[in-house]
Amino acid sequence: MEKTLSSRPVGGVTVDTRILYAVCDLRRSDQVNYSKYKYNLHQGTVPRRRSSPQPVTIQAHSQVLPGSCNFESNTCGYTSDADFMSWTLQKDGRFVTVEAAVNEDQEDYIGSGADPQREIIGVLLSPRLDHGEWSCLRLVYQITESGSLEVLQRTEGNSFDRPLWSSRLPSDSWVVSSMDLRNNTEPYRVVIEGKPGSSKGSSVAIFEIHISPGYCLECDFEESHLCGYNNQWNANVNWYVGGGGVQVLHSDMPNDHTYNNRSGHFMYVDSIYAKTFKEVAKLVSPMTQVPMSGCLSFQYQRSEMGNLFSVFTRDQLGQYQELWRAGLENQNDWTEIPGEWIPVQVDLKAPYSVQVVFEVAFNSPRGGRVALDDISFSSQFCTTDTEPTFDPSIANCDFESGFCLYTQEQAKESPWRRVSVKPNIFRNGDHTTGAGSFLLAHARLGPRSGYVSRLIGPTLAGNMKYCLTFYFSLRGFNQTDQALAVYLLQANGSQEKIWTQAERSRGIWIAADATFQTSQPAKVVFVSTCRSFWDCGSVALDDISMSLGDCELVAGLLSSLLPGRCDFEAGMCGYTQDKKSDAADWERRRGPTPTSYTGPRGDHTTGLGYYLHLEASPMLPGQNARLLSRPVRGTRGRHCISFFYHMYGSGTGQLNVRINKYGKEELLWQRSGEQSIAWLKAQVEYECHSQHQIVFEAIRGSSVRSDIAIDDVILEGGPCPEMGISATVGTSNEIE
């Protein structure tokens, strides 16, 4: 449901126009210091020389797509979501969201029915957009004191919004953020959620929304926001805006490349203020928000050769990788002629978020000048000889249908065996579903003095950084450093250890990851070594996954791809306790539950993280605990709920999954009694065309040994994927 934005002035204070302002200011509205909301090029984009005259007004030359708005005179079709606090358009061109009855002498203009106890959040909805091609959304915003701002994409037919970007960083000036909107065959809306903090003076403000065709990396520097490119400030050398008909310092400034005249704009850096050895100026692009690969193009010129001009990518961990350097041999650049624009094309492969950094280093004040213009990007690689981005998923395997592309040297070694354990309350099943297959080594099958088990993965491409994740479980090893190790086997035969198990054996499925980089084709090898039969036990391995990039970056990327997922590692993900219809609460916990012979020994996600459980000890038989999901938008077609549940204990009660539609509930799934000593996977399909909530209800059984737990809940649109093995009773998260 939507509602029209209301309009009112702000305390009679004269303010700048074109400001979208979501504010929770605990002071009087006429005490807000609007003078600080000035666009600061140092922080938002790029500094201009203080010694130069004020630049002429820059006209927007690029095409502007529907969904753009500067809020000069209207809201451009943007509306407030009626289920949240309203955004208010001020008569002088401001949006303001204010908590109801902020002060006794300040009227409540949010609207009737506002609950002063609920979270302060304003949700702004764009008009229906139908951009089939790739486009870029740029947001000029400010967070003051504390708060958060999030941008999401709402596609028709999907129950959950896809996160595009978010920030919690406060600033004292306007900041530009950019986010790519991928090709979309379905109409969608842009959703902007502003959450001012609870501290005094907290506010979230938006100045402008700008959507243009193409990629966010692209820029001709003709617009005032400079496409979100940012100068990394240096005391002596910096990137500046050149052109626009204004002469600064030099009379020999070039024409820009876009229009080939003095009115167009470009970026440049000059060595005139360089004072120390290797002064460096960096121009940094917006951070990409989606995986990208293709051809990066730009134009540059150098007035002298006494500098080093390079282009890098920089990831969210601050790690650099060089893409190109001016003057290197075997480059296909044109011959550099002072004053001439030189075209450059370089392949870019970014499976995770990166920034492109244009860096110029000077050794002296006579290092000359470098100019840059017309940055563009294409999803096609620069040449047909470029190999496509390597797909690391060839190394993924859950062992449900075999060994995938993994091999063994059967003749020389003790093999890994593919096994499955039927659901029971004594022994462990696999990690994937609790009732499927996994690999097992050793397990004391015979009185051999020692043996080695080696599992060899498929060949990975060289010159790449990888993230390996897998699950393992150990039991009975006295020396765990030999129980399981992972090696990287290079094409030249060299071998390097990239991971080893150092903890004492815990007997549960534990997640592990390793980041590694290889300069040549290589294979990952899992090795389990038993030196002495009496020191060894069993080693289990499951759910191997390989991705491109650092594991820290991959984890963030995967979580953003599943907006309806919750593993309870960082909190409740919007799930709430039903205080009206139950007798107890679900508890967020890590490690084993307090009562013996019931409950899990660790979570399903990592083995060492958090899960939700019903603690039966303080409850009476038949009492329940109910957990409510966030409201889920109804869509035509099927929905899928998948989750892992743990029901172990002689007095275990009942676990129900229900759907709540306008107060009426319907049972979707149910399990009763003791199921397993391990985590089991459940999938539930249902249809609902209207808004609803999912309810997880746990009912205490006949004794204190009736703990019930859930973890790794995923709510998504569409039918559930086929699950090869269905557990009718539980398996274990321990290997016997």
XYZ file of C-alpha atoms in Angstrom:
736
model
C 0.000 0.000 0.000
C 1.225 3.497 -0.795
C 0.252 6.976 0.280
C 0.848 10.446 -1.056
C 3.690 12.414 0.426
C 2.573 15.272 2.640
C 3.976 18.807 2.448
C 4.875 21.436 5.071
C 7.616 24.022 5.741
C 10.429 23.433 8.260
C 10.116 25.887 11.097
C 10.252 28.903 8.791
C 13.962 28.333 8.126
C 15.211 29.212 4.651
C 16.836 26.094 3.236
C 18.383 24.959 -0.031
C 15.956 23.378 -2.491
C 16.190 19.928 -4.080
C 16.743 18.032 -0.850
C 15.102 14.760 0.054
C 15.423 14.690 3.796
C 14.455 11.810 6.070
C 15.092 13.117 9.544
C 14.591 12.175 13.120
C 15.846 15.280 14.889
C 15.124 15.360 18.609
C 15.671 19.121 18.721
C 13.226 21.793 17.589
C 12.955 21.752 13.806
C 14.044 25.400 13.589
C 17.314 24.498 15.304
C 18.567 22.199 12.566
C 21.827 23.525 11.178
C 21.156 23.340 7.444
C 24.384 25.147 6.621
C 26.293 21.915 7.047
C 24.325 20.211 4.286
C 26.525 21.587 1.513
C 27.893 19.372 -1.194
C 31.553 18.766 -0.415
C 33.549 17.696 -3.451
C 36.391 16.473 -1.249
C 34.206 13.789 0.272
C 31.556 13.179 -2.337
C 33.529 13.382 -5.549
C 36.650 15.309 -6.459
C 38.228 18.543 -5.164
C 38.586 21.589 -7.368
C 41.558 23.905 -6.946
C 40.959 26.472 -4.248
C 42.977 28.999 -6.236
C 40.798 28.690 -9.328
C 37.670 30.751 -10.037
C 34.264 29.257 -9.377
C 33.482 26.872 -12.243
C 30.666 27.598 -14.630
C 27.443 25.693 -14.074
C 27.769 22.221 -15.519
C 24.888 21.137 -17.698
C 23.769 17.519 -17.669
C 24.565 16.037 -21.064
C 23.793 12.371 -20.504
C 20.397 10.795 -20.867
C 18.305 10.634 -17.701
C 15.998 7.646 -17.269
C 12.611 7.466 -15.519
C 13.054 7.142 -11.785
C 15.433 10.104 -11.613
C 14.378 12.988 -9.399
C 15.892 16.187 -7.997
C 12.707 16.995 -6.038
C 12.760 20.558 -7.330
C 8.986 20.906 -7.548
C 7.460 17.446 -7.124
C 8.192 13.870 -6.095
C 8.499 12.474 -9.647
C 6.127 9.647 -8.793
C 7.918 8.559 -5.614
C 5.521 7.641 -2.795
C 5.728 6.607 0.836
C 4.916 3.078 1.935
C 1.902 3.502 4.216
C 3.096 0.733 6.541
C 5.998 2.919 7.673
C 6.692 6.517 8.629
C 5.821 8.920 5.856
C 8.242 10.975 3.788
C 7.148 14.618 3.691
C 7.896 16.959 0.793
C 8.447 20.465 2.126
C 7.042 23.393 0.193
C 10.539 24.608 -0.606
C 11.574 21.227 -1.979
C 12.505 18.994 0.961
C 11.578 15.535 2.021
C 11.387 15.112 5.767
C 10.498 12.071 7.838
C 10.085 12.934 11.510
C 9.107 10.799 14.478
C 5.581 11.526 15.620
C 5.356 14.122 18.399
C 9.089 14.797 18.543
C 8.528 17.696 20.950
C 5.580 18.991 22.852
C 5.522 22.181 20.800
C 6.053 20.386 17.483
C 2.946 19.088 15.787
C 2.659 15.506 14.654
C 2.489 15.674 10.881
C 3.303 12.040 10.183
C -0.348 11.123 10.102
C -2.850 9.396 12.324
C -2.201 5.907 13.561
C 1.565 6.273 13.939
C 2.905 4.105 16.711
C 5.498 6.077 18.677
C 7.036 2.818 19.948
C 7.778 1.311 16.559
C 11.083 1.610 14.754
C 11.654 4.934 13.027
C 11.892 4.066 9.353
C 10.740 5.755 6.168
C 10.288 3.624 3.037
C 10.243 5.440 -0.286
C 8.968 3.664 -3.404
C 9.853 4.685 -6.938
C 7.291 4.567 -9.730
C 7.158 1.342 -11.762
C 10.340 1.186 -13.864
C 10.870 -0.827 -17.018
C 14.574 -0.456 -17.837
C 15.489 -3.481 -19.911
C 19.148 -2.564 -20.326
C 21.892 -2.093 -17.739
C 21.622 1.244 -15.950
C 23.267 3.109 -13.069
C 21.528 4.631 -10.066
C 23.392 7.421 -8.258
C 22.251 8.682 -4.897
C 23.378 11.940 -3.285
C 22.787 11.462 0.431
C 23.893 12.288 3.960
C 23.694 10.461 7.291
C 24.105 12.777 10.278
C 25.067 11.528 13.752
C 23.694 7.989 13.338
C 21.327 6.039 11.159
C 21.283 3.896 8.054
C 20.232 4.103 4.437
C 19.504 1.106 2.219
C 18.533 0.809 -1.450
C 16.751 -2.310 -2.693
C 15.191 -3.530 -5.925
C 11.617 -4.849 -5.841
C 10.787 -7.018 -8.835
C 7.226 -8.036 -9.594
C 6.725 -11.687 -8.730
C 9.407 -11.803 -6.010
C 8.469 -11.952 -2.337
C 11.644 -10.246 -1.139
C 13.513 -7.135 -2.215
C 17.059 -7.595 -3.502
C 19.589 -5.434 -1.618
C 21.618 -3.135 -3.883
C 23.542 -0.970 -1.420
C 23.533 0.196 2.187
C 25.477 2.526 4.463
C 25.694 3.353 8.156
C 28.589 5.798 7.899
C 27.759 9.335 9.077
C 29.230 12.357 7.298
C 29.167 16.131 7.614
C 28.582 16.688 3.890
C 26.788 15.232 0.893
C 28.134 11.921 -0.417
C 27.575 10.263 -3.798
C 26.960 6.525 -3.995
C 26.495 4.513 -7.179
C 24.876 1.147 -7.797
C 24.420 -0.862 -10.990
C 20.945 -2.005 -12.018
C 21.387 -5.144 -14.106
C 19.340 -5.926 -17.219
C 15.899 -6.857 -16.033
C 13.159 -8.363 -18.149
C 10.579 -7.735 -15.405
C 9.327 -4.303 -14.270
C 10.625 -3.239 -10.870
C 10.632 -0.488 -8.269
C 13.515 1.088 -6.385
C 12.948 0.916 -2.609
C 14.813 3.351 -0.344
C 14.754 2.723 3.405
C 15.920 5.539 5.692
C 16.392 4.761 9.404
C 17.491 7.746 11.511
C 19.266 6.749 14.695
C 17.863 7.310 18.171
C 20.591 9.729 19.273
C 19.967 13.451 19.364
C 20.327 15.160 15.997
C 20.335 11.943 13.968
C 19.074 12.257 10.414
C 19.188 10.633 7.006
C 18.947 12.863 3.959
C 18.755 12.402 0.185
C 19.502 15.229 -2.209
C 19.003 13.630 -5.607
C 18.262 10.324 -7.349
C 19.854 10.014 -10.777
C 19.383 6.995 -13.096
C 21.241 6.881 -16.408
C 21.845 4.163 -19.010
C 25.117 2.249 -18.909
C 27.467 1.132 -16.162
C 28.384 3.087 -13.050
C 32.078 2.815 -13.979
C 31.403 4.929 -17.058
C 31.997 8.679 -16.932
C 32.673 11.640 -19.235
C 32.956 14.024 -16.229
C 30.420 16.433 -17.689
C 28.034 16.302 -14.737
C 28.547 17.876 -11.332
C 28.439 14.555 -9.471
C 31.389 13.300 -11.596
C 29.727 9.866 -11.631
C 30.727 9.278 -8.026
C 34.466 9.258 -8.787
C 36.448 10.359 -5.763
C 39.877 11.891 -5.347
C 41.897 10.252 -2.574
C 43.204 13.420 -0.991
C 46.939 14.104 -0.969
C 48.569 17.197 0.523
C 50.477 17.989 -2.672
C 49.106 16.242 -5.766
C 45.427 15.588 -6.558
C 43.053 14.994 -9.428
C 41.117 18.092 -10.510
C 38.294 18.936 -12.889
C 39.623 20.556 -16.046
C 37.864 22.301 -18.903
C 34.527 24.083 -18.692
C 35.973 27.180 -20.347
C 37.988 28.050 -17.214
C 41.787 28.303 -17.438
C 43.652 27.215 -14.314
C 47.406 27.545 -13.887
C 48.180 26.533 -17.465
C 47.200 28.111 -20.751
C 48.048 24.911 -22.587
C 45.260 22.808 -21.069
C 43.851 20.403 -23.672
C 40.412 20.271 -25.165
C 38.336 17.573 -23.552
C 37.938 14.346 -25.504
C 34.132 14.113 -25.325
C 33.408 17.313 -27.306
C 36.913 18.264 -28.429
C 36.486 21.822 -27.170
C 37.265 24.024 -24.168
C 33.757 23.757 -22.721
C 33.833 20.032 -22.048
C 35.310 18.544 -18.898
C 37.962 15.984 -18.022
C 40.086 15.022 -15.018
C 43.756 15.877 -14.684
C 46.616 15.751 -12.209
C 49.725 17.965 -12.331
C 53.169 17.570 -10.800
C 53.672 21.294 -10.115
C 53.085 20.833 -6.373
C 54.989 17.554 -6.010
C 57.513 17.906 -3.187
C 58.623 14.458 -2.113
C 59.789 11.339 -3.872
C 56.972 9.413 -5.536
C 54.000 11.665 -4.824
C 50.848 9.707 -5.721
C 47.419 10.922 -6.827
C 44.510 8.461 -6.939
C 41.162 8.819 -8.680
C 38.810 6.101 -7.405
C 35.654 4.836 -9.086
C 32.461 3.881 -7.247
C 32.509 0.382 -5.771
C 30.879 -2.119 -8.101
C 27.932 -3.829 -6.443
C 27.531 -6.825 -8.774
C 29.949 -9.254 -10.486
C 31.277 -7.734 -13.721
C 33.584 -8.819 -16.525
C 34.331 -7.172 -19.844
C 36.335 -4.402 -21.468
C 37.250 -1.175 -19.633
C 38.098 1.713 -21.995
C 39.359 5.249 -21.384
C 41.228 8.122 -23.006
C 44.350 9.689 -21.539
C 47.201 12.009 -22.424
C 50.524 12.880 -20.829
C 52.400 16.165 -21.316
C 55.673 14.622 -20.088
C 56.966 11.119 -19.494
C 58.304 11.852 -15.988
C 55.453 10.061 -14.268
C 54.032 6.602 -13.771
C 50.392 6.205 -14.809
C 48.718 2.931 -13.754
C 45.238 1.458 -13.406
C 44.373 -0.984 -10.602
C 41.389 -2.713 -9.088
C 40.958 -2.428 -5.313
C 38.630 -4.752 -3.410
C 36.795 -4.123 -0.148
C 39.766 -5.441 1.813
C 42.040 -2.812 0.243
C 43.948 -5.328 -1.902
C 45.230 -4.010 -5.246
C 45.665 -5.764 -8.582
C 47.281 -3.993 -11.524
C 45.302 -3.921 -14.777
C 47.427 -1.639 -16.949
C 50.466 0.658 -16.896
C 51.402 3.335 -19.417
C 54.583 2.711 -21.367
C 54.888 -1.040 -20.818
C 56.281 -3.015 -23.711
C 53.992 -5.138 -25.880
C 51.034 -2.838 -25.238
C 48.750 -2.029 -28.136
C 48.448 1.640 -27.159
C 48.974 4.266 -29.774
C 52.309 6.036 -29.746
C 52.136 8.746 -27.112
C 52.220 12.230 -28.604
C 52.072 15.117 -26.104
C 48.674 16.824 -26.336
C 46.973 13.898 -28.096
C 44.331 11.721 -26.476
C 45.372 8.063 -26.410
C 42.717 5.296 -26.290
C 43.230 2.347 -23.929
C 41.312 -0.895 -23.596
C 41.925 -3.388 -20.814
C 40.066 -6.518 -19.730
C 38.374 -6.346 -16.335
C 37.308 -9.447 -14.401
C 35.582 -8.599 -11.123
C 33.548 -11.496 -9.664
C 33.205 -9.492 -6.431
C 32.952 -5.796 -5.561
C 35.927 -3.662 -6.631
C 36.863 -0.075 -7.330
C 38.925 0.986 -10.334
C 41.832 3.206 -9.269
C 43.582 5.567 -11.717
C 46.948 6.296 -10.102
C 49.677 8.734 -11.132
C 53.044 8.845 -9.346
C 55.524 11.739 -9.696
C 59.167 11.879 -8.692
C 59.565 15.656 -9.012
C 57.698 18.906 -9.857
C 58.815 18.358 -13.465
C 56.814 15.170 -13.857
C 54.310 16.788 -16.185
C 50.573 16.351 -16.335
C 48.185 13.442 -16.952
C 44.622 13.937 -18.184
C 41.794 11.376 -18.233
C 38.411 11.342 -19.990
C 35.580 9.185 -21.321
C 35.742 6.050 -19.206
C 33.457 3.350 -20.608
C 32.730 -0.328 -20.093
C 31.427 -3.165 -22.253
C 30.302 -6.619 -21.163
C 32.318 -8.028 -24.094
C 36.038 -8.547 -23.594
C 38.397 -6.254 -25.483
C 39.615 -9.017 -27.818
C 38.220 -12.367 -28.868
C 41.456 -13.967 -27.627
C 40.568 -13.219 -24.000
C 39.556 -16.330 -22.142
C 36.137 -16.116 -20.463
C 36.051 -15.811 -16.692
C 36.843 -19.217 -15.245
C 33.918 -20.975 -13.606
C 35.220 -22.347 -10.283
C 31.981 -24.241 -9.595
C 33.472 -27.267 -11.379
C 35.091 -27.971 -7.998
C 31.756 -27.916 -6.107
C 30.472 -31.231 -4.785
C 27.953 -32.405 -2.183
C 28.600 -36.082 -3.051
C 24.886 -36.831 -3.384
C 25.346 -38.308 -6.867
C 28.938 -39.442 -6.758
C 32.426 -37.986 -6.554
C 31.733 -35.208 -9.134
C 35.134 -34.348 -10.699
C 37.187 -35.528 -7.714
C 39.557 -38.481 -8.154
C 41.761 -40.752 -6.043
C 44.886 -42.837 -6.473
C 43.197 -46.054 -5.456
C 46.183 -48.364 -5.922
C 48.570 -46.533 -3.631
C 46.401 -45.238 -0.834
C 43.519 -45.936 1.480
C 40.545 -44.517 -0.409
C 37.934 -42.042 0.676
C 34.613 -43.878 0.697
C 31.276 -42.362 -0.234
C 28.824 -43.379 2.477
C 25.364 -42.532 3.747
C 23.881 -43.077 7.181
C 20.187 -43.728 7.560
C 18.489 -41.260 9.904
C 18.815 -42.397 13.498
C 19.478 -41.030 16.962
C 22.981 -42.456 17.322
C 25.074 -41.702 14.245
C 25.755 -38.819 11.955
C 24.306 -38.179 8.513
C 25.687 -35.802 5.906
C 25.781 -32.007 6.193
C 23.778 -31.300 3.011
C 20.427 -32.690 4.142
C 21.134 -34.897 7.150
C 20.086 -37.959 5.142
C 22.382 -37.887 2.110
C 25.937 -38.917 1.257
C 29.372 -37.744 2.361
C 32.973 -38.940 2.166
C 34.596 -40.933 4.947
C 38.243 -41.854 5.462
C 39.795 -44.427 7.831
C 37.111 -45.284 10.409
C 39.275 -48.136 11.786
C 38.362 -50.707 9.169
C 41.411 -52.894 9.772
C 44.582 -53.160 11.871
C 46.896 -51.374 9.440
C 49.874 -49.562 10.913
C 49.185 -46.372 8.954
C 47.665 -45.027 5.781
C 47.040 -41.872 3.735
C 43.837 -40.840 1.957
C 44.109 -38.272 -0.849
C 41.169 -36.680 -2.669
C 42.218 -34.721 -5.786
C 40.050 -31.970 -7.221
C 39.680 -30.761 -10.849
C 42.168 -28.387 -12.454
C 41.726 -24.702 -11.590
C 42.837 -21.901 -13.905
C 45.993 -19.978 -13.033
C 46.431 -16.277 -12.208
C 43.312 -16.269 -10.058
C 42.417 -15.914 -6.381
C 40.069 -18.553 -4.998
C 37.967 -19.193 -1.923
C 37.601 -22.826 -0.910
C 34.882 -23.747 1.608
C 33.987 -27.187 2.919
C 32.611 -29.034 5.943
C 34.489 -31.663 7.922
C 33.970 -33.759 11.026
C 36.569 -35.677 13.035
C 36.247 -38.332 15.662
C 38.892 -40.253 17.583
C 42.065 -38.537 16.366
C 44.747 -37.890 18.968
C 46.816 -35.701 16.602
C 44.387 -33.501 14.699
C 47.052 -31.668 12.664
C 47.449 -34.864 10.616
C 43.764 -35.723 10.530
C 42.967 -33.421 7.610
C 44.984 -30.962 5.559
C 44.444 -29.252 2.198
C 47.244 -28.815 -0.334
C 47.561 -26.919 -3.586
C 49.159 -29.102 -6.263
C 50.699 -26.931 -8.998
C 51.014 -27.998 -12.627
C 54.800 -28.183 -12.208
C 54.428 -30.747 -9.435
C 55.133 -28.446 -6.476
C 52.839 -28.740 -3.481
C 51.821 -26.106 -0.897
C 49.738 -26.568 2.250
C 46.885 -24.016 2.322
C 44.870 -25.276 5.314
C 45.231 -27.610 8.266
C 43.013 -28.591 11.169
C 44.480 -27.463 14.462
C 41.560 -27.804 16.898
C 40.788 -30.817 19.000
C 38.286 -33.193 17.469
C 34.722 -32.014 18.188
C 32.663 -34.695 16.421
C 30.361 -32.222 14.674
C 30.231 -30.743 11.176
C 32.436 -27.649 11.150
C 32.757 -25.136 8.295
C 36.252 -24.311 7.042
C 37.538 -21.955 4.375
C 40.857 -21.109 2.755
C 41.813 -18.238 0.452
C 44.625 -18.979 -1.978
C 46.110 -17.637 -5.200
C 47.848 -19.582 -7.920
C 49.983 -18.290 -10.794
C 49.547 -21.493 -12.812
C 46.905 -24.202 -13.199
C 46.553 -26.170 -9.978
C 44.467 -28.737 -8.141
C 43.215 -28.810 -4.552
C 44.052 -32.007 -2.670
C 42.419 -33.121 0.612
C 44.824 -35.325 2.577
C 44.139 -37.357 5.717
C 47.115 -39.105 7.283
C 47.148 -41.884 9.859
C 50.654 -42.599 11.190
C 49.572 -45.106 13.777
C 46.323 -47.039 13.812
C 45.741 -46.436 17.508
C 46.014 -42.634 17.124
C 43.479 -42.402 14.298
C 39.737 -42.240 13.965
C 37.371 -41.200 11.220
C 37.385 -38.143 8.944
C 34.228 -36.975 7.165
C 34.083 -34.448 4.325
C 31.072 -32.814 2.645
C 29.757 -29.802 0.699
C 32.937 -28.608 -1.016
C 32.504 -25.245 -2.751
C 34.898 -23.077 -4.778
C 34.436 -19.366 -5.596
C 36.529 -16.583 -7.092
C 37.967 -13.989 -4.710
C 38.859 -13.689 -1.062
C 36.673 -15.695 1.327
C 35.837 -12.555 3.313
C 34.423 -10.965 0.161
C 32.646 -14.082 -1.059
C 30.729 -14.463 2.213
C 29.296 -10.956 1.881
C 28.384 -11.496 -1.763
C 26.533 -14.740 -1.064
C 24.518 -13.248 1.782
C 23.377 -10.350 -0.440
C 22.149 -12.801 -3.090
C 19.703 -14.411 -0.630
C 17.656 -11.588 0.954
C 15.181 -14.071 2.495
C 17.895 -16.082 4.232
C 18.705 -16.088 7.952
C 21.445 -18.092 9.668
C 21.037 -16.142 12.962
C 24.767 -15.383 13.061
C 24.262 -11.624 13.264
C 20.851 -11.504 14.919
C 17.224 -12.363 14.288
C 16.970 -11.021 10.698
C 13.614 -9.415 11.409
C 12.061 -12.490 13.036
C 10.103 -11.631 16.182
C 8.649 -13.473 19.156
C 4.869 -13.841 19.294
C 4.169 -12.321 22.699
C 0.398 -12.746 22.429
C -0.067 -16.412 21.592
C 2.738 -18.352 23.283
C 4.165 -19.165 26.703
C 7.897 -18.870 26.009
C 10.449 -17.440 23.561
C 12.791 -18.980 21.042
C 16.352 -18.461 22.325
C 19.361 -17.577 20.150
C 22.239 -19.772 21.254
C 25.622 -21.181 20.252
C 27.182 -24.444 21.412
C 25.270 -27.240 23.182
C 22.036 -26.711 25.076
C 22.101 -26.893 28.914
C 20.216 -30.179 29.222
C 22.037 -33.418 28.440
C 20.774 -35.937 25.857
C 18.750 -33.342 23.997
C 19.355 -30.438 21.636
C 22.206 -29.856 19.137
C 25.906 -29.623 20.014
C 26.493 -26.866 17.486
C 24.677 -24.916 14.783
C 24.224 -26.099 11.199
C 25.767 -23.080 9.457
C 29.330 -23.418 10.714
C 29.217 -25.788 13.681
C 30.475 -22.942 15.851
C 27.779 -20.322 15.291
C 24.253 -19.480 16.404
C 20.870 -21.151 16.057
C 17.385 -20.718 17.588
C 16.036 -23.266 20.012
C 13.258 -23.991 22.461
C 14.713 -24.668 25.917
C 12.304 -27.148 27.489
C 13.614 -26.998 31.077
C 11.583 -24.015 32.391
C 8.408 -24.948 30.474
C 5.472 -27.216 31.186
C 4.353 -29.991 28.819
C 2.221 -28.599 26.009
C 3.478 -25.013 26.298
C 4.706 -23.409 23.071
C 7.009 -20.783 21.606
C 6.105 -18.996 18.353
C 8.468 -17.183 15.990
C 7.050 -14.772 13.372
C 8.753 -13.870 10.112
C 8.717 -10.415 8.617
C 5.667 -9.776 6.428
C 6.111 -11.618 3.132
C 4.611 -10.120 -0.026
C 2.210 -12.431 -1.749
C 2.894 -13.301 -5.392
C 1.282 -15.483 -8.000
C 2.897 -18.887 -8.118
C 4.639 -20.968 -5.525
C 6.752 -20.025 -2.531
C 9.420 -22.175 -0.903
C 10.504 -22.391 2.726
C 13.644 -24.376 3.465
C 15.240 -24.765 6.871
C 17.169 -27.147 9.088
C 15.610 -28.527 12.240
C 16.945 -30.500 15.196
C 14.645 -32.711 17.274
C 16.611 -34.980 19.607
C 15.507 -36.127 23.058
C 13.330 -38.868 24.462
C 10.531 -36.439 25.360
C 10.598 -34.298 22.207
C 7.313 -32.559 21.425
C 6.229 -31.010 18.136
C 7.496 -28.526 15.511
C 4.928 -26.817 13.286
C 5.292 -24.409 10.366
C 2.191 -22.311 9.723
C 1.157 -19.489 7.424
C -0.662 -16.525 8.966
C -2.946 -14.518 6.651
C -4.775 -11.660 8.333
C -4.929 -13.528 11.633
C -6.035 -16.855 10.155
C -3.498 -19.662 10.269
C -2.995 -22.766 8.166
C -0.631 -25.663 8.941
C 2.024 -26.210 6.254
C 4.395 -28.759 7.841
C 4.695 -30.760 11.056
C 7.048 -33.165 12.845
C 6.390 -34.867 16.200
C 8.606 -36.819 18.570
C 12.300 -37.575 18.546
C 13.733 -37.404 15.017
C 17.520 -37.399 15.141
C 20.689 -36.444 16.927
C 21.568 -34.219 13.934
C 20.293 -31.399 11.752
C 17.765 -32.369 9.065
C 16.712 -30.325 6.066
C 13.053 -29.561 5.407
C 11.396 -27.932 2.394
C 7.836 -26.655 2.251
C 6.013 -25.386 -0.837
C 2.889 -23.255 -0.662
C 0.944 -20.623 -2.577
C -0.301 -17.293 -1.271
C -1.312 -14.260 -3.313
C -1.613 -11.845 -0.378
C 0.737 -10.550 2.307
C 1.394 -13.102 5.040
C 3.783 -14.265 7.759
C 5.472 -17.595 8.369
C 5.172 -18.967 11.908
C 7.582 -21.475 13.480
C 5.908 -23.054 16.491
C 7.712 -25.414 18.906
C 5.685 -27.294 21.530
C 7.322 -28.716 24.648
C 7.049 -32.480 25.049
C 6.574 -34.760 28.021
C 10.001 -34.255 29.632
C 12.850 -31.759 29.855
C 14.641 -33.737 27.121
C 12.567 -32.125 24.397
C 14.691 -29.230 23.080
C 13.845 -28.205 19.491
C 16.105 -26.051 17.266
C 16.017 -24.426 13.802
C 18.722 -22.843 11.643
C 19.490 -21.602 8.109
C 15.970 -20.525 7.171
C 15.382 -19.443 3.555
C 12.144 -17.923 2.260
C 12.003 -17.372 -1.496
C 9.662 -17.213 -4.436
C 9.302 -20.107 -6.854
C 9.076 -23.864 -6.359
C 11.483 -25.674 -4.056
C 14.460 -27.301 -5.776
C 14.407 -31.060 -5.867
C 16.015 -32.655 -2.835
C 17.519 -35.996 -3.765
C 17.164 -37.457 -0.267
C 14.247 -36.752 2.017
C 14.669 -37.366 5.717
C 11.663 -38.895 7.414
C 13.513 -39.194 10.694
C 16.652 -37.477 11.861
C 20.355 -38.100 11.432
C 23.218 -36.925 13.564
C 25.630 -34.039 13.592
C 28.201 -36.338 15.179
C 30.151 -39.207 13.635
C 30.466 -42.328 15.729
